[in-house]
Amino acid sequence: MEERFLSRNFDIPNAHTLAVFEKHGGYQALKRAVTMDGDSIINEVKKSNLRGRGGAGFPCGIKWSFLPKESDVPKYLVINADEGEPGTFKDRYLMELDPHRHIEGCIIAAWALGIRYGYIFVRGEMQHAIRRLEAAVKEAYAKGYLGKNILGKGFDFDLYVHPGGGAYICGEETGLIEGLEGKSGQPRMKPPFPAVVGLFQAPTIVNNVETISAIPFIIEHGGEWFAAMGVEKNGGPKLYGVSGPIKRPGVYEARSGITVRELLEEYGGGMLDGHELKAFIPGGSSCAVLTPDKLDAVMGFETMREAGSSLGTGCVTFMDTNTCMVRVAARLAAFYHHESCGQCTPCREGTGWATKVLDAIEAGRGRPEDLDLLLDMCSNIEGNTICALGDSIAIPVRSYIQVFRSEFDAHIKQGCCPYPAWTKKRLRSSVAA
Amino acid sequence: MPKVTVNGTEIEVDKGTTILRAAAEAGFEVPHFCYHPALSIPANCRMCLVEVEGAWKLQPACYSQVTDGMVINTKSERVVKAQKAVLEFILVNHPVDCPICDQAGECKLQDYYVAYDSQESRLRAEKVHKVKVFPIGPEVLYDGERCILCTRCVRFCEEITATNELTIVQRGDRAEIRAFPGRELDNKYSVCTADICPVGALTARDFRFKCRVWLLNSTDSVCTGCSNGCNIHLEHFRNEIQRYRPRFNPAVNDYWMCDAGRLTYKEVHTDRLLHPTNNGAELNWHAVCETVADKLKRAIDEVGSDKIALVLSPQASCEDLHLARKFASDVIKTSRFYMGGKRDGDSDDFLIKADKNPNRRGIEAVFGSTTAALPFSQLVDDIEAGTVQVVYMMDQYMPVDAATAARFVERLDKLKLFVFQAQHQGALAQKAHIALPVCSHAESEGTFVNFEGIAQGFERAFAAHGESLPHWQIFMRLAQAMGKPFSYTFIQQIRKEMFAPRPDSVASGTAEGVPVE
């Protein structure tokens, strides 16, 4: 196993406390960052090829350079810690086991971008992460890393931990901003992008937890070092999650550019004995499903797109041959139906309708024309909505039908689900995690 | 100025124009539900998606602004498919209860379905059920199943009235419009939400199940509820007003009107005086005019013109007042005027004005002065003192407190002659020696001058109730009976003459309203 960075403190007892964190080199990157000016930090980040770790993969340095330098109102840093994508559980580890690394990243970002206030918007259900972050923020204030005149540099930065209300849609950056403003989480129209008009109508940078947690390493070792840790256009080490009927499910750090097979076999320990891989989703439930022949695809944004899916969050869900793909599609559709904010028509009505049709097929009440109806529905939702949640149901549902059409046909032809009942119980716990 | 091409038509529009407006300027309708020109743009209904060359996604026309050289297609295959898709999605959980829906006939969803969709439903499952006939406010009822969640009503309460009663609760296809806990939709403009609701989700309690909208005739009119003079569609069926609906006029009321004003139409149909009477005995117009003429002539001889008072009504139109003035000066030869009209009421800083009379500025315009008429309270004293012995009163309103009004009614017994020319029955009509029925603004045409001095015409909607006549026609008949005939046949002839002292201020009703000053 290679040298670990992001997960370096995961195995150190009490690394979530300031004392232990500092003992292992914590806050050294911050001390170095405050000797650099903002532009050179942004440059390092640009050189690092650090891509947004929330799923969209937007280059972090370029996003930072969109933030206006001068602003009449305070600029904000918002951390998207609303990790709610089914199958994804990497940010949670960073917040629970290494909260100070994240806070250090926030302070460096604030220093580089001239930001006065920061919010960490944590998914409401992650009580443990919220407690750890709050305790860490308190410690950082006491030590003078947060608050007024940080490190004697005349630089003020306040950081708040904000527990969300538990809506998946608040993981969408503008929905998150709405939630932070105290409104219901309904994404905004873009443009304007948050970097121009964001939180409280002020310029705002919204970054994923893992993205910001990687910043201290870029400062410590330089952007080029970070870029070298990955492949072309995908810099740095990254956290990957593996789940499903495999031997060692969990979160692992590896360089960008690893293949899915390596992830499964070297890190996840391979499939459980007696289980055969049938399909996998590369990065959260909103990615298209792939079959084992794509196992050698590289975990990168471009490479996954070539393979017919997307990298997403990099947390792979594996499914074995006992998994009913109709059931998976129906379960995912139900999730997006439940989480659709209801703002715009195609997603509000389409998610519910698709769920009803998929449930009917799974229950054996489907008709042959239902599959074409579903495909048509997917194309009617995709691209026509305000945010990407509509796409998030259209893309996977379409892929399940296209890749596993025979299973759908079997359900319709037989008038029931061909999979034995016992396979369903386990599925519920693995997919709906 | 950016040049854009809409469906092959090149036009030049202002910078910052939305695609929807640019398309409208080029003559193409882009269907939309959530967009309303007076409200912010949420772009949530997705009905207005159009194709813009170079953009891989369809763009919401209501939200996206044009850029120079933009090539827009509002009718491409993709757009047509998206429009069908959005309508299909909206109809997935819509009850399609048009036969019992008050909105049917003026429903955007109905219209767009016919124009852009017209396909059979592909839904086989049960629809989502939500609240029906939910009293979201005292004047408005909500039907959750019909609601398409365009949030026009929510935005109206946020942006126009700033009262913030409404919000969306729940999410996804369970979402519904609700008032915040402990509140209800009870602002003074609440029925406007029913107006702007593109479907039948919000309906006005007053209009529910009253009349199918396609049976309504609509007449351009002006609300008489206060001096703001909100422009309205006066909608009537079989000689009866069914509702008022605000008529767009950016100079006066924009798209809105208040709830109180909306209900003032009820006055038109209650307790009307229908026949001319002489001491309670019904007479025809010819006979009653002879009688009034005879009595007035005698009164002029006995007490002198100076003791004859004319109570002016700011509820009457400028044309009515013009002839009242002419009748007083040329026929009776008195200049003793008192100001009638309704008492002041509540007001706010938006549309509702304290002065509940639609035409007080009209009296000023016609009489050329603000002090032409003495206050009504003085009339009571003047009757007491004997300086007024004959009262000719227009309309039944008395702008005084109840005690003074009662005293006035009592003093009427002292008068030699009390001619009462009004719309409604009541204590004054009973006391009157002569009662002459006047028709309402719905049954006549005329001009009101609102509090800002904007003269606005209103049109005749239906035939007069009973034998009632407009004030001006009664004055004409009386003048003729008294041997001083006025030479008018049409109201336009009065209009030509009435603002003679200020020829520049002659105005007629237009949608925009013409400022008098």
PDB file of C-alpha atoms in Angstrom, chain B residues 47 112 122 164 169 252 268 313 377 477 497 513:
ATOM      1  CA  MET B  47     -43.121  25.147 -19.987  1.00  0.00           C
ATOM      2  CA  TYR B 112     -51.952  24.787 -23.542  1.00  0.00           C
ATOM      3  CA  ARG B 122     -50.012   7.303 -20.427  1.00  0.00           C
ATOM      4  CA  ASN B 164     -45.484  36.590   3.270  1.00  0.00           C
ATOM      5  CA  VAL B 169     -44.788  22.672   2.403  1.00  0.00           C
ATOM      6  CA  VAL B 252     -53.002  53.082 -11.763  1.00  0.00           C
ATOM      7  CA  VAL B 268     -75.215  47.527  -7.718  1.00  0.00           C
ATOM      8  CA  SER B 313     -71.943  63.381  -5.285  1.00  0.00           C
ATOM      9  CA  SER B 377     -72.060  69.125   8.072  1.00  0.00           C
ATOM     10  CA  ARG B 477     -85.219  66.050 -18.694  1.00  0.00           C
ATOM     11  CA  GLU B 497     -67.696  70.434 -23.221  1.00  0.00           C
ATOM     12  CA  GLY B 513     -55.257  55.926 -18.640  1.00  0.00           C
TER      13      GLY B 513
END
